[in-house]
Amino acid sequence: MTTLAPETAAPARTPRRGPGRPRNEDIDAQVLAAVLELIDDKEEVTAARIVSRSGVSRAALYRRWPSLTTLVAAALDVGRYVPPPIPTDGNLRDAIMEAILGTPLEGDNAGYPEERFRQRIRLAMADRTLQKAYWASHVSRRRAPIVDALRAGIERGGFRAGLDPEACFDLIAGVFYYQLVVRGERMDEPQTMERCRAAVDVAWRGMAAEQ
Amino acid sequence: MTTLAPETAAPARTPRRGPGRPRNEDIDAQVLAAVLELIDDKEEVTAARIVSRSGVSRAALYRRWPSLTTLVAAALDVGRYVPPPIPTDGNLRDAIMEAILGTPLEGDNAGYPEERFRQRIRLAMADRTLQKAYWASHVSRRRAPIVDALRAGIERGGFRAGLDPEACFDLIAGVFYYQLVVRGERMDEPQTMERCRAAVDVAWRGMAAEQ
């Protein structure tokens, strides 16, 4: 799962937009849906299978994604979103919980089923290149608004001086991953959420500025 | 990967110890080594393959492990150990760091290679039954001495009253898992350890009793 390199170079084509030609976004969506189908079916993701499932040509794939790894990373992120910048005068704690869980805490997380999360971790552990690509292109972008808000809180004095906002984010996010990856719990179990809230409370107190 | 059920019931055999017959511990070690070889080679773990690699009979497997899941869980724990009870007057923080990292912080972690950790997570994410079995039979036992020490600290007043020691352990352990599972970092990278120490420091302050 490294490159999408064709056996022979793809012929250069001038994109042409005819009346029946699907728009670019439609093609992207078709391809991403095909990749997710393969992942959800626990099939190995290959360029040939994507072409076959999506009906999109190999050449069109090459024009859109530089490698199979970046395409798989993009597919794994479908249904997840980058939270907007966090107003630092709002409830930062709730915003962090929400950003980590990917949807409002009251939501049913339907946009990102747990089984896909498990598949994502499985693929990442099998392929560090994919893991690093997904981190660089997706996870780190999704963290940024929260890390920025933590940094602002440290600079403005709500949190202790000298805190590392990246380490604080890892601490808080880590307790959620621990539930899913080590304990094998579901986030909709009340006692799991209760444990996470108790842990975030500890982290929050540890971050707070001394009075 | 659920049961080790034979196609036909294994014939009852009276274990007999002849002069050349290997001791039980040797047989266990042979089987566990064979399972680890399969895992390290990224081959599917089946009873037939274990029999073939280990030279141990299918019947002998059945006598030792009730299911393939429990056998795989046992194999994944080879090289890891349950820390001894933690003296609560010692440096609890260092003891926790050491227990989480599995070896002294100065060690090279040779007893449990990172690639096996990645394979373990991969197998757990592919099979929740294995994940839960490994949690119940191994992870929860390895946590116990630390969780007990945290509980003692809460009862004796070193930590805040009302803390959940399980949630505190999850918080601290989670930041290490986050490095390995999400960031794709190696624990021997100085900046990774630095980030973990900074995060544990935050957790520790959050747990500390108010003066």
Short mmCIF file of C-alpha atoms in Angstrom, two decimals:
data_model
loop_
_atom_site.label_atom_id
_atom_site.label_comp_id
_atom_site.label_asym_id
_atom_site.label_seq_id
_atom_site.Cartn_x
_atom_site.Cartn_y
_atom_site.Cartn_z
CA MET A 1 0.00 0.00 0.00
CA THR A 2 2.53 2.58 -1.07
CA THR A 3 2.03 4.03 -4.50
CA LEU A 4 -0.63 4.09 -7.11
CA ALA A 5 2.02 3.82 -9.80
CA PRO A 6 0.61 2.39 -13.01
CA GLU A 7 2.46 -0.36 -14.84
CA THR A 8 2.86 2.12 -17.68
CA ALA A 9 2.61 5.87 -17.50
CA ALA A 10 -0.95 7.10 -17.79
CA PRO A 11 -1.49 8.95 -21.07
CA ALA A 12 -1.91 12.68 -20.65
CA ARG A 13 -5.52 13.66 -21.17
CA THR A 14 -7.12 17.03 -21.44
CA PRO A 15 -10.07 17.05 -19.04
CA ARG A 16 -13.13 17.88 -21.09
CA ARG A 17 -16.55 18.64 -19.67
CA GLY A 18 -19.35 17.25 -21.87
CA PRO A 19 -23.04 17.42 -21.05
CA GLY A 20 -23.13 13.98 -19.44
CA ARG A 21 -19.73 14.13 -17.85
CA PRO A 22 -19.87 13.83 -14.07
CA ARG A 23 -18.50 16.73 -12.08
CA ASN A 24 -15.16 16.32 -10.36
CA GLU A 25 -16.71 16.19 -6.91
CA ASP A 26 -18.95 13.34 -8.02
CA ILE A 27 -15.94 11.38 -9.23
CA ASP A 28 -14.12 12.02 -5.96
CA ALA A 29 -17.13 10.83 -3.99
CA GLN A 30 -17.48 7.72 -6.15
CA VAL A 31 -13.86 6.79 -5.63
CA LEU A 32 -13.92 7.45 -1.88
CA ALA A 33 -17.13 5.43 -1.52
CA ALA A 34 -15.54 2.52 -3.39
CA VAL A 35 -12.48 2.60 -1.12
CA LEU A 36 -14.69 2.65 1.98
CA GLU A 37 -16.70 -0.29 0.65
CA LEU A 38 -13.50 -2.27 0.26
CA ILE A 39 -12.35 -1.27 3.75
CA ASP A 40 -15.71 -2.06 5.33
CA ASP A 41 -15.75 -5.43 3.54
CA LYS A 42 -12.23 -6.07 4.91
CA GLU A 43 -10.88 -6.50 1.40
CA GLU A 44 -7.38 -5.46 0.49
CA VAL A 45 -7.47 -2.04 -1.15
CA THR A 46 -5.84 -2.16 -4.58
CA ALA A 47 -6.07 0.22 -7.52
CA ALA A 48 -7.64 -2.53 -9.66
CA ARG A 49 -10.42 -3.11 -7.11
CA ILE A 50 -11.09 0.62 -6.78
CA VAL A 51 -11.40 0.94 -10.56
CA SER A 52 -13.73 -2.03 -10.68
CA ARG A 53 -15.98 -0.86 -7.81
CA SER A 54 -16.09 2.83 -8.65
CA GLY A 55 -16.22 2.69 -12.43
CA VAL A 56 -13.65 5.48 -12.42
CA SER A 57 -10.64 4.94 -14.64
CA ARG A 58 -7.18 4.27 -13.34
CA ALA A 59 -5.98 7.44 -15.09
CA ALA A 60 -8.61 9.49 -13.27
CA LEU A 61 -7.39 8.07 -9.96
CA TYR A 62 -3.82 9.10 -10.75
CA ARG A 63 -4.90 12.63 -11.54
CA ARG A 64 -6.60 13.00 -8.16
CA TRP A 65 -4.38 11.26 -5.62
CA PRO A 66 -0.61 10.91 -5.76
CA SER A 67 -0.64 7.50 -4.09
CA LEU A 68 -2.91 4.77 -2.87
CA THR A 69 -1.84 5.72 0.67
CA THR A 70 -3.13 9.29 0.36
CA LEU A 71 -6.35 8.02 -1.21
CA VAL A 72 -6.94 5.52 1.62
CA ALA A 73 -6.16 8.23 4.18
CA ALA A 74 -8.70 10.54 2.55
CA ALA A 75 -11.33 7.78 2.50
CA LEU A 76 -10.77 7.01 6.18
CA ASP A 77 -11.53 10.63 6.95
CA VAL A 78 -14.89 10.76 5.15
CA GLY A 79 -17.55 11.66 7.73
CA ARG A 80 -15.04 13.31 10.06
CA TYR A 81 -14.61 17.05 10.11
CA VAL A 82 -12.16 19.69 11.18
CA PRO A 83 -13.78 21.67 13.98
CA PRO A 84 -13.99 25.43 13.43
CA PRO A 85 -11.70 27.71 15.43
CA ILE A 86 -12.69 27.56 19.10
CA PRO A 87 -13.62 30.87 20.72
CA THR A 88 -11.37 30.92 23.77
CA ASP A 89 -14.04 32.65 25.82
CA GLY A 90 -16.48 29.78 25.28
CA ASN A 91 -16.58 26.45 27.10
CA LEU A 92 -13.26 25.10 25.91
CA ARG A 93 -13.68 21.85 27.77
CA ASP A 94 -16.95 20.94 26.05
CA ALA A 95 -15.47 21.96 22.71
CA ILE A 96 -12.53 19.61 23.24
CA MET A 97 -14.77 16.71 24.23
CA GLU A 98 -16.89 17.32 21.16
CA ALA A 99 -13.93 17.62 18.82
CA ILE A 100 -12.42 14.40 20.12
CA LEU A 101 -15.62 12.44 19.84
CA GLY A 102 -16.04 13.78 16.30
CA THR A 103 -19.70 14.66 16.76
CA PRO A 104 -21.69 16.37 19.50
CA LEU A 105 -21.72 14.16 22.57
CA GLU A 106 -25.45 13.65 22.18
CA GLY A 107 -25.11 12.46 18.58
CA ASP A 108 -25.24 8.85 17.50
CA ASN A 109 -21.91 9.09 15.66
CA ALA A 110 -23.69 7.72 12.59
CA GLY A 111 -21.36 9.59 10.25
CA TYR A 112 -18.39 7.57 11.45
CA PRO A 113 -19.32 4.06 12.51
CA GLU A 114 -17.20 2.41 15.18
CA GLU A 115 -16.39 -0.49 12.87
CA ARG A 116 -14.70 1.96 10.50
CA PHE A 117 -12.68 3.36 13.38
CA ARG A 118 -11.48 -0.14 14.18
CA GLN A 119 -10.59 -0.75 10.54
CA ARG A 120 -8.73 2.56 10.43
CA ILE A 121 -6.57 1.64 13.42
CA ARG A 122 -6.01 -1.82 11.98
CA LEU A 123 -4.79 -0.39 8.66
CA ALA A 124 -2.63 2.19 10.44
CA MET A 125 -0.96 -0.48 12.59
CA ALA A 126 -0.29 -2.62 9.53
CA ASP A 127 1.24 0.27 7.57
CA ARG A 128 3.19 3.03 9.27
CA THR A 129 3.38 4.98 6.01
CA LEU A 130 -0.41 5.18 5.90
CA GLN A 131 -0.47 5.99 9.63
CA LYS A 132 1.93 8.90 9.19
CA ALA A 133 0.12 10.11 6.07
CA TYR A 134 -3.22 10.05 7.87
CA TRP A 135 -1.67 11.85 10.83
CA ALA A 136 -0.13 14.57 8.66
CA SER A 137 -3.06 15.14 6.31
CA HIS A 138 -5.99 14.62 8.65
CA VAL A 139 -5.49 14.09 12.39
CA SER A 140 -3.08 16.97 12.86
CA ARG A 141 -5.44 19.30 10.99
CA ARG A 142 -8.37 18.21 13.14
CA ARG A 143 -6.38 18.80 16.33
CA ALA A 144 -5.19 22.24 15.32
CA PRO A 145 -8.18 24.37 16.41
CA ILE A 146 -8.17 22.77 19.86
CA VAL A 147 -4.41 22.92 20.27
CA ASP A 148 -4.57 26.59 19.22
CA ALA A 149 -7.26 27.27 21.83
CA LEU A 150 -5.19 25.52 24.51
CA ARG A 151 -2.18 27.59 23.48
CA ALA A 152 -4.25 30.78 23.74
CA GLY A 153 -5.41 29.69 27.20
CA ILE A 154 -1.81 29.17 28.30
CA GLU A 155 -0.73 32.55 26.89
CA ARG A 156 -3.65 34.39 28.47
CA GLY A 157 -3.22 32.79 31.86
CA GLY A 158 -6.22 30.47 32.18
CA PHE A 159 -3.80 27.55 32.22
CA ARG A 160 -0.44 27.17 33.85
CA ALA A 161 2.48 28.85 32.10
CA GLY A 162 4.94 26.50 30.45
CA LEU A 163 2.37 23.85 29.52
CA ASP A 164 2.88 22.06 26.21
CA PRO A 165 -0.50 22.31 24.43
CA GLU A 166 0.34 19.33 22.20
CA ALA A 167 1.08 17.16 25.24
CA CYS A 168 -2.17 18.32 26.87
CA PHE A 169 -4.16 17.41 23.79
CA ASP A 170 -2.48 13.97 23.63
CA LEU A 171 -3.30 13.40 27.30
CA ILE A 172 -6.98 14.17 26.84
CA ALA A 173 -7.39 12.39 23.51
CA GLY A 174 -5.41 9.41 24.78
CA VAL A 175 -7.98 8.43 27.38
CA PHE A 176 -10.62 8.07 24.66
CA TYR A 177 -8.32 5.98 22.49
CA TYR A 178 -7.50 3.82 25.48
CA GLN A 179 -11.18 2.92 25.86
CA LEU A 180 -11.52 1.92 22.23
CA VAL A 181 -8.13 0.40 21.51
CA VAL A 182 -7.18 -1.26 24.80
CA ARG A 183 -10.40 -1.85 26.75
CA GLY A 184 -12.47 -2.56 23.64
CA GLU A 185 -15.32 -0.44 24.98
CA ARG A 186 -17.90 1.48 22.98
CA MET A 187 -18.14 5.20 23.56
CA ASP A 188 -21.92 5.02 23.94
CA GLU A 189 -21.60 2.97 27.13
CA PRO A 190 -22.44 5.29 30.04
CA GLN A 191 -19.68 3.97 32.31
CA THR A 192 -17.09 4.45 29.57
CA MET A 193 -18.11 8.07 29.08
CA GLU A 194 -18.19 8.52 32.85
CA ARG A 195 -14.60 7.26 33.12
CA CYS A 196 -13.51 9.56 30.29
CA ARG A 197 -15.16 12.56 31.91
CA ALA A 198 -13.47 11.77 35.23
CA ALA A 199 -10.11 11.50 33.47
CA VAL A 200 -10.60 14.76 31.53
CA ASP A 201 -11.48 16.40 34.86
CA VAL A 202 -8.12 15.29 36.27
CA ALA A 203 -6.28 16.60 33.19
CA TRP A 204 -8.17 19.88 33.39
CA ARG A 205 -7.23 20.42 37.03
CA GLY A 206 -3.62 19.64 36.17
CA MET A 207 -3.67 22.26 33.44
CA ALA A 208 -5.41 24.97 35.45
CA ALA A 209 -3.44 27.98 36.57
CA GLU A 210 -2.69 28.02 40.26
CA GLN A 211 -4.86 30.56 42.04
CA MET B 1 -10.54 -16.64 15.52
CA THR B 2 -13.01 -17.86 18.08
CA THR B 3 -12.64 -21.45 19.12
CA LEU B 4 -10.10 -24.17 18.80
CA ALA B 5 -12.89 -26.68 18.27
CA PRO B 6 -11.65 -29.72 16.39
CA GLU B 7 -13.61 -31.08 13.47
CA THR B 8 -14.10 -34.20 15.58
CA ALA B 9 -13.76 -34.51 19.32
CA ALA B 10 -10.19 -35.06 20.41
CA PRO B 11 -9.72 -38.59 21.79
CA ALA B 12 -9.18 -38.67 25.53
CA ARG B 13 -5.58 -39.44 26.31
CA THR B 14 -3.91 -40.16 29.59
CA PRO B 15 -0.85 -37.90 29.78
CA ARG B 16 2.13 -40.18 30.22
CA ARG B 17 5.63 -39.03 31.04
CA GLY B 18 8.23 -41.16 29.28
CA PRO B 19 11.98 -40.57 29.47
CA GLY B 20 12.07 -38.52 26.28
CA ARG B 21 8.78 -36.77 26.73
CA PRO B 22 9.14 -33.00 26.93
CA ARG B 23 7.98 -31.30 30.11
CA ASN B 24 4.71 -29.40 30.04
CA GLU B 25 6.43 -26.01 30.21
CA ASP B 26 8.49 -26.92 27.16
CA ILE B 27 5.36 -27.78 25.23
CA ASP B 28 3.71 -24.52 26.27
CA ALA B 29 6.77 -22.57 25.17
CA GLN B 30 6.89 -24.41 21.84
CA VAL B 31 3.26 -23.62 21.12
CA LEU B 32 3.54 -19.97 22.17
CA ALA B 33 6.68 -19.55 20.06
CA ALA B 34 4.88 -21.03 17.05
CA VAL B 35 1.94 -18.65 17.49
CA LEU B 36 4.30 -15.67 17.76
CA GLU B 37 6.12 -16.76 14.62
CA LEU B 38 2.83 -16.81 12.75
CA ILE B 39 1.89 -13.40 14.16
CA ASP B 40 5.28 -11.89 13.39
CA ASP B 41 5.10 -13.32 9.86
CA LYS B 42 1.63 -11.73 9.53
CA GLU B 43 0.10 -15.12 8.78
CA GLU B 44 -3.40 -16.00 9.87
CA VAL B 45 -3.24 -17.97 13.10
CA THR B 46 -5.03 -21.30 12.70
CA ALA B 47 -4.86 -24.50 14.74
CA ALA B 48 -3.50 -26.38 11.73
CA ARG B 49 -0.63 -23.91 11.30
CA ILE B 50 0.22 -24.00 15.00
CA VAL B 51 0.34 -27.81 14.92
CA SER B 52 2.54 -27.71 11.86
CA ARG B 53 4.97 -25.07 13.22
CA SER B 54 5.19 -26.33 16.79
CA GLY B 55 5.14 -30.07 16.25
CA VAL B 56 2.68 -30.22 19.14
CA SER B 57 -0.45 -32.26 18.49
CA ARG B 58 -3.88 -30.73 18.11
CA ALA B 59 -5.04 -32.76 21.13
CA ALA B 60 -2.25 -31.30 23.25
CA LEU B 61 -3.35 -27.78 22.23
CA TYR B 62 -6.91 -28.51 23.32
CA ARG B 63 -5.77 -29.74 26.70
CA ARG B 64 -3.86 -26.51 27.34
CA TRP B 65 -6.01 -23.70 26.00
CA PRO B 66 -9.79 -23.64 25.81
CA SER B 67 -9.84 -21.63 22.57
CA LEU B 68 -7.62 -20.21 19.89
CA THR B 69 -8.48 -16.76 21.25
CA THR B 70 -7.07 -17.48 24.70
CA LEU B 71 -3.97 -19.04 23.14
CA VAL B 72 -3.35 -16.00 20.93
CA ALA B 73 -3.91 -13.70 23.91
CA ALA B 74 -1.34 -15.68 25.92
CA ALA B 75 1.16 -15.54 23.06
CA LEU B 76 0.74 -11.77 22.70
CA ASP B 77 1.69 -11.40 26.33
CA VAL B 78 4.96 -13.35 26.13
CA GLY B 79 7.76 -10.98 27.18
CA ARG B 80 5.43 -8.74 29.16
CA TYR B 81 5.15 -9.04 32.90
CA VAL B 82 2.88 -8.15 35.76
CA PRO B 83 4.70 -5.63 37.93
CA PRO B 84 5.05 -6.57 41.60
CA PRO B 85 2.94 -4.72 44.16
CA ILE B 86 4.09 -1.09 44.33
CA PRO B 87 5.22 0.15 47.75
CA THR B 88 3.09 3.25 48.19
CA ASP B 89 5.91 5.03 50.00
CA GLY B 90 8.22 4.67 46.97
CA ASN B 91 8.27 6.83 43.85
CA LEU B 92 4.84 5.91 42.53
CA ARG B 93 5.22 8.07 39.48
CA ASP B 94 8.37 6.32 38.25
CA ALA B 95 6.79 2.95 39.00
CA ILE B 96 3.79 3.83 36.85
CA MET B 97 5.96 5.02 33.97
CA GLU B 98 7.97 1.81 34.19
CA ALA B 99 4.91 -0.42 34.36
CA ILE B 100 3.33 1.27 31.35
CA LEU B 101 6.45 1.07 29.25
CA GLY B 102 6.75 -2.61 30.20
CA THR B 103 10.46 -2.38 30.93
CA PRO B 104 12.64 0.07 32.85
CA LEU B 105 12.73 3.36 30.98
CA GLU B 106 16.40 2.87 30.27
CA GLY B 107 15.83 -0.55 28.71
CA ASP B 108 15.73 -1.23 24.99
CA ASN B 109 12.35 -2.96 25.21
CA ALA B 110 13.94 -5.95 23.47
CA GLY B 111 11.60 -8.38 25.22
CA TYR B 112 8.60 -6.89 23.46
CA PRO B 113 9.43 -5.53 20.03
CA GLU B 114 7.36 -2.62 18.74
CA GLU B 115 6.33 -4.59 15.66
CA ARG B 116 4.64 -7.13 17.93
CA PHE B 117 2.82 -4.34 19.71
CA ARG B 118 1.51 -3.13 16.35
CA GLN B 119 0.44 -6.64 15.43
CA ARG B 120 -1.30 -7.01 18.79
CA ILE B 121 -3.34 -3.86 18.27
CA ARG B 122 -4.11 -4.92 14.71
CA LEU B 123 -5.41 -8.31 15.85
CA ALA B 124 -7.39 -6.72 18.69
CA MET B 125 -9.06 -4.25 16.34
CA ALA B 126 -9.96 -7.05 13.94
CA ASP B 127 -11.46 -9.22 16.67
CA ARG B 128 -13.21 -7.74 19.67
CA THR B 129 -13.48 -11.17 21.30
CA LEU B 130 -9.69 -11.45 21.31
CA GLN B 131 -9.43 -7.83 22.49
CA LYS B 132 -11.73 -8.47 25.45
CA ALA B 133 -10.02 -11.77 26.26
CA TYR B 134 -6.60 -10.11 26.23
CA TRP B 135 -7.94 -7.29 28.38
CA ALA B 136 -9.47 -9.66 30.93
CA SER B 137 -6.63 -12.15 31.16
CA HIS B 138 -3.61 -9.89 30.72
CA VAL B 139 -3.97 -6.10 30.59
CA SER B 140 -6.25 -5.84 33.61
CA ARG B 141 -3.87 -8.03 35.64
CA ARG B 142 -0.89 -5.90 34.64
CA ARG B 143 -2.71 -2.70 35.63
CA ALA B 144 -3.80 -4.01 39.01
CA PRO B 145 -0.67 -3.26 41.09
CA ILE B 146 -0.60 0.33 39.84
CA VAL B 147 -4.34 0.88 40.21
CA ASP B 148 -4.07 -0.54 43.74
CA ALA B 149 -1.24 1.86 44.56
CA LEU B 150 -3.25 4.79 43.18
CA ARG B 151 -6.23 3.68 45.26
CA ALA B 152 -4.03 3.52 48.36
CA GLY B 153 -2.76 7.03 47.59
CA ILE B 154 -6.32 8.32 47.34
CA GLU B 155 -7.33 6.63 50.61
CA ARG B 156 -4.28 7.90 52.46
CA GLY B 157 -4.65 11.45 51.22
CA GLY B 158 -1.70 11.89 48.83
CA PHE B 159 -4.22 12.29 46.02
CA ARG B 160 -7.54 14.10 45.96
CA ALA B 161 -10.45 12.30 47.59
CA GLY B 162 -13.08 10.98 45.19
CA LEU B 163 -10.66 10.24 42.35
CA ASP B 164 -11.39 7.15 40.26
CA PRO B 165 -8.07 5.22 40.18
CA GLU B 166 -9.13 3.34 37.04
CA ALA B 167 -9.83 6.62 35.21
CA CYS B 168 -6.47 7.99 36.40
CA PHE B 169 -4.65 4.94 35.07
CA ASP B 170 -6.48 5.20 31.72
CA LEU B 171 -5.52 8.87 31.48
CA ILE B 172 -1.83 8.19 32.04
CA ALA B 173 -1.63 5.04 29.93
CA GLY B 174 -3.68 6.69 27.18
CA VAL B 175 -1.03 9.26 26.34
CA PHE B 176 1.47 6.49 25.59
CA TYR B 177 -1.01 4.62 23.41
CA TYR B 178 -1.79 7.87 21.59
CA GLN B 179 1.88 8.19 20.56
CA LEU B 180 2.01 4.66 19.20
CA VAL B 181 -1.48 4.24 17.77
CA VAL B 182 -2.33 7.72 16.49
CA ARG B 183 0.94 9.58 15.96
CA GLY B 184 2.83 6.48 14.84
CA GLU B 185 5.82 7.48 16.97
CA ARG B 186 8.38 5.20 18.56
CA MET B 187 8.79 5.37 22.31
CA ASP B 188 12.57 5.62 21.99
CA GLU B 189 12.32 9.02 20.29
CA PRO B 190 13.38 11.63 22.85
CA GLN B 191 10.68 14.15 21.90
CA THR B 192 7.99 11.47 22.20
CA MET B 193 9.13 10.57 25.72
CA GLU B 194 9.39 14.28 26.52
CA ARG B 195 5.77 14.83 25.46
CA CYS B 196 4.65 11.82 27.52
CA ARG B 197 6.48 13.07 30.59
CA ALA B 198 4.93 16.51 30.21
CA ALA B 199 1.47 14.91 29.92
CA VAL B 200 2.02 12.65 32.93
CA ASP B 201 3.11 15.74 34.86
CA VAL B 202 -0.23 17.40 34.04
CA ALA B 203 -2.15 14.29 35.13
CA TRP B 204 -0.13 14.08 38.32
CA ARG B 205 -0.88 17.67 39.26
CA GLY B 206 -4.55 17.05 38.58
CA MET B 207 -4.52 14.05 40.91
CA ALA B 208 -2.59 15.72 43.71
CA ALA B 209 -4.39 16.61 46.91
CA GLU B 210 -4.98 20.31 47.33
CA GLN B 211 -2.66 21.70 49.94
#
